[in-house]
Amino acid sequence: ACASKNTLITSIIDAIGMGLGFTLTLCVLAGVREILATGAIFEIQILSLLSEGGWFTPCAAMGMPIGAFLTLGLLLGLVNFATKKQR
């Protein structure tokens, strides 16, 4: 709807913004999912594993497709909770 009602430059800027926003969202989702699945990101251990004397036990389900849906649901719930206006 934006492209048909605005100029070419405005439409290009809107498309770039939408693309960057979607990319950022996917990166955050993947990062949180990777941390919950392995406790590490880019092979850097973020959460200390139970087998190494820490407290974190990796969740294998987070590395599967269902993990993406669970992570998305948790992140959406967290955003809704954080942005909810006080009544």
PDB file of C-alpha atoms in Angstrom:
ATOM      1  CA  ALA A   1       0.000   0.000   0.000  1.00  0.00           C
ATOM      2  CA  CYS A   2       2.890   2.353   0.718  1.00  0.00           C
ATOM      3  CA  ALA A   3       4.519   1.939  -2.703  1.00  0.00           C
ATOM      4  CA  SER A   4       1.394   2.763  -4.682  1.00  0.00           C
ATOM      5  CA  LYS A   5       0.612   5.945  -2.726  1.00  0.00           C
ATOM      6  CA  ASN A   6       4.094   7.497  -2.363  1.00  0.00           C
ATOM      7  CA  THR A   7       7.060   8.528  -4.453  1.00  0.00           C
ATOM      8  CA  LEU A   8       9.802   6.159  -5.571  1.00  0.00           C
ATOM      9  CA  ILE A   9      12.329   7.383  -2.992  1.00  0.00           C
ATOM     10  CA  THR A  10       9.819   7.083  -0.148  1.00  0.00           C
ATOM     11  CA  SER A  11       8.923   3.575  -1.266  1.00  0.00           C
ATOM     12  CA  ILE A  12      12.590   2.536  -1.438  1.00  0.00           C
ATOM     13  CA  ILE A  13      13.263   3.911   2.054  1.00  0.00           C
ATOM     14  CA  ASP A  14      10.183   2.102   3.367  1.00  0.00           C
ATOM     15  CA  ALA A  15      11.302  -1.169   1.763  1.00  0.00           C
ATOM     16  CA  ILE A  16      14.797  -0.855   3.228  1.00  0.00           C
ATOM     17  CA  GLY A  17      13.355  -0.131   6.667  1.00  0.00           C
ATOM     18  CA  MET A  18      10.988  -3.094   6.479  1.00  0.00           C
ATOM     19  CA  GLY A  19      13.792  -5.388   5.326  1.00  0.00           C
ATOM     20  CA  LEU A  20      16.156  -4.255   8.092  1.00  0.00           C
ATOM     21  CA  GLY A  21      13.431  -4.611  10.711  1.00  0.00           C
ATOM     22  CA  PHE A  22      12.608  -8.144   9.572  1.00  0.00           C
ATOM     23  CA  THR A  23      16.306  -9.067   9.512  1.00  0.00           C
ATOM     24  CA  LEU A  24      16.830  -7.698  13.022  1.00  0.00           C
ATOM     25  CA  THR A  25      13.811  -9.644  14.277  1.00  0.00           C
ATOM     26  CA  LEU A  26      15.104 -12.891  12.769  1.00  0.00           C
ATOM     27  CA  CYS A  27      18.576 -12.316  14.245  1.00  0.00           C
ATOM     28  CA  VAL A  28      17.180 -11.719  17.741  1.00  0.00           C
ATOM     29  CA  LEU A  29      14.944 -14.796  17.443  1.00  0.00           C
ATOM     30  CA  ALA A  30      17.856 -16.944  16.252  1.00  0.00           C
ATOM     31  CA  GLY A  31      20.194 -15.637  18.943  1.00  0.00           C
ATOM     32  CA  VAL A  32      17.789 -16.300  21.804  1.00  0.00           C
ATOM     33  CA  ARG A  33      16.961 -19.715  20.367  1.00  0.00           C
ATOM     34  CA  GLU A  34      20.652 -20.632  20.038  1.00  0.00           C
ATOM     35  CA  ILE A  35      21.385 -19.573  23.608  1.00  0.00           C
ATOM     36  CA  LEU A  36      18.468 -21.634  24.929  1.00  0.00           C
ATOM     37  CA  ALA A  37      19.420 -24.639  22.779  1.00  0.00           C
ATOM     38  CA  THR A  38      23.158 -24.770  23.514  1.00  0.00           C
ATOM     39  CA  GLY A  39      23.987 -22.081  26.058  1.00  0.00           C
ATOM     40  CA  ALA A  40      26.418 -20.566  23.556  1.00  0.00           C
ATOM     41  CA  ILE A  41      26.435 -18.188  20.620  1.00  0.00           C
ATOM     42  CA  PHE A  42      29.157 -18.252  17.941  1.00  0.00           C
ATOM     43  CA  GLU A  43      30.723 -21.070  20.022  1.00  0.00           C
ATOM     44  CA  ILE A  44      31.246 -18.671  22.944  1.00  0.00           C
ATOM     45  CA  GLN A  45      29.726 -20.185  26.071  1.00  0.00           C
ATOM     46  CA  ILE A  46      27.263 -17.658  27.509  1.00  0.00           C
ATOM     47  CA  LEU A  47      25.548 -19.827  30.104  1.00  0.00           C
ATOM     48  CA  SER A  48      27.637 -22.190  32.255  1.00  0.00           C
ATOM     49  CA  LEU A  49      26.590 -25.797  31.634  1.00  0.00           C
ATOM     50  CA  LEU A  50      25.500 -28.119  34.432  1.00  0.00           C
ATOM     51  CA  SER A  51      28.074 -30.713  33.283  1.00  0.00           C
ATOM     52  CA  GLU A  52      30.824 -28.127  33.846  1.00  0.00           C
ATOM     53  CA  GLY A  53      29.657 -27.093  37.304  1.00  0.00           C
ATOM     54  CA  GLY A  54      27.198 -24.447  36.125  1.00  0.00           C
ATOM     55  CA  TRP A  55      23.429 -24.227  36.341  1.00  0.00           C
ATOM     56  CA  PHE A  56      22.232 -24.394  32.692  1.00  0.00           C
ATOM     57  CA  THR A  57      20.952 -27.542  31.005  1.00  0.00           C
ATOM     58  CA  PRO A  58      20.607 -27.157  27.209  1.00  0.00           C
ATOM     59  CA  CYS A  59      17.145 -27.757  25.773  1.00  0.00           C
ATOM     60  CA  ALA A  60      17.416 -29.873  22.607  1.00  0.00           C
ATOM     61  CA  ALA A  61      13.867 -28.962  21.550  1.00  0.00           C
ATOM     62  CA  MET A  62      14.930 -25.352  21.049  1.00  0.00           C
ATOM     63  CA  GLY A  63      17.203 -26.470  18.214  1.00  0.00           C
ATOM     64  CA  MET A  64      14.239 -28.028  16.407  1.00  0.00           C
ATOM     65  CA  PRO A  65      11.509 -26.198  14.474  1.00  0.00           C
ATOM     66  CA  ILE A  66       9.202 -26.175  17.499  1.00  0.00           C
ATOM     67  CA  GLY A  67      11.875 -24.166  19.312  1.00  0.00           C
ATOM     68  CA  ALA A  68      11.398 -21.283  16.895  1.00  0.00           C
ATOM     69  CA  PHE A  69       7.664 -21.175  17.621  1.00  0.00           C
ATOM     70  CA  LEU A  70       8.224 -21.356  21.369  1.00  0.00           C
ATOM     71  CA  THR A  71      10.883 -18.640  21.238  1.00  0.00           C
ATOM     72  CA  LEU A  72       8.696 -16.404  19.079  1.00  0.00           C
ATOM     73  CA  GLY A  73       5.791 -16.847  21.501  1.00  0.00           C
ATOM     74  CA  LEU A  74       7.982 -16.064  24.504  1.00  0.00           C
ATOM     75  CA  LEU A  75       9.476 -12.976  22.847  1.00  0.00           C
ATOM     76  CA  LEU A  76       6.065 -11.677  21.731  1.00  0.00           C
ATOM     77  CA  GLY A  77       4.703 -12.207  25.234  1.00  0.00           C
ATOM     78  CA  LEU A  78       7.684 -10.388  26.720  1.00  0.00           C
ATOM     79  CA  VAL A  79       7.260  -7.441  24.334  1.00  0.00           C
ATOM     80  CA  ASN A  80       3.516  -7.254  25.070  1.00  0.00           C
ATOM     81  CA  PHE A  81       4.190  -7.349  28.803  1.00  0.00           C
ATOM     82  CA  ALA A  82       6.902  -4.697  28.576  1.00  0.00           C
ATOM     83  CA  THR A  83       4.834  -2.312  26.438  1.00  0.00           C
ATOM     84  CA  LYS A  84       1.523  -2.795  28.240  1.00  0.00           C
ATOM     85  CA  LYS A  85       0.196   0.494  29.550  1.00  0.00           C
ATOM     86  CA  GLN A  86      -0.683   0.729  33.197  1.00  0.00           C
ATOM     87  CA  ARG A  87      -4.439   0.789  33.803  1.00  0.00           C
TER      88      ARG A  87
END
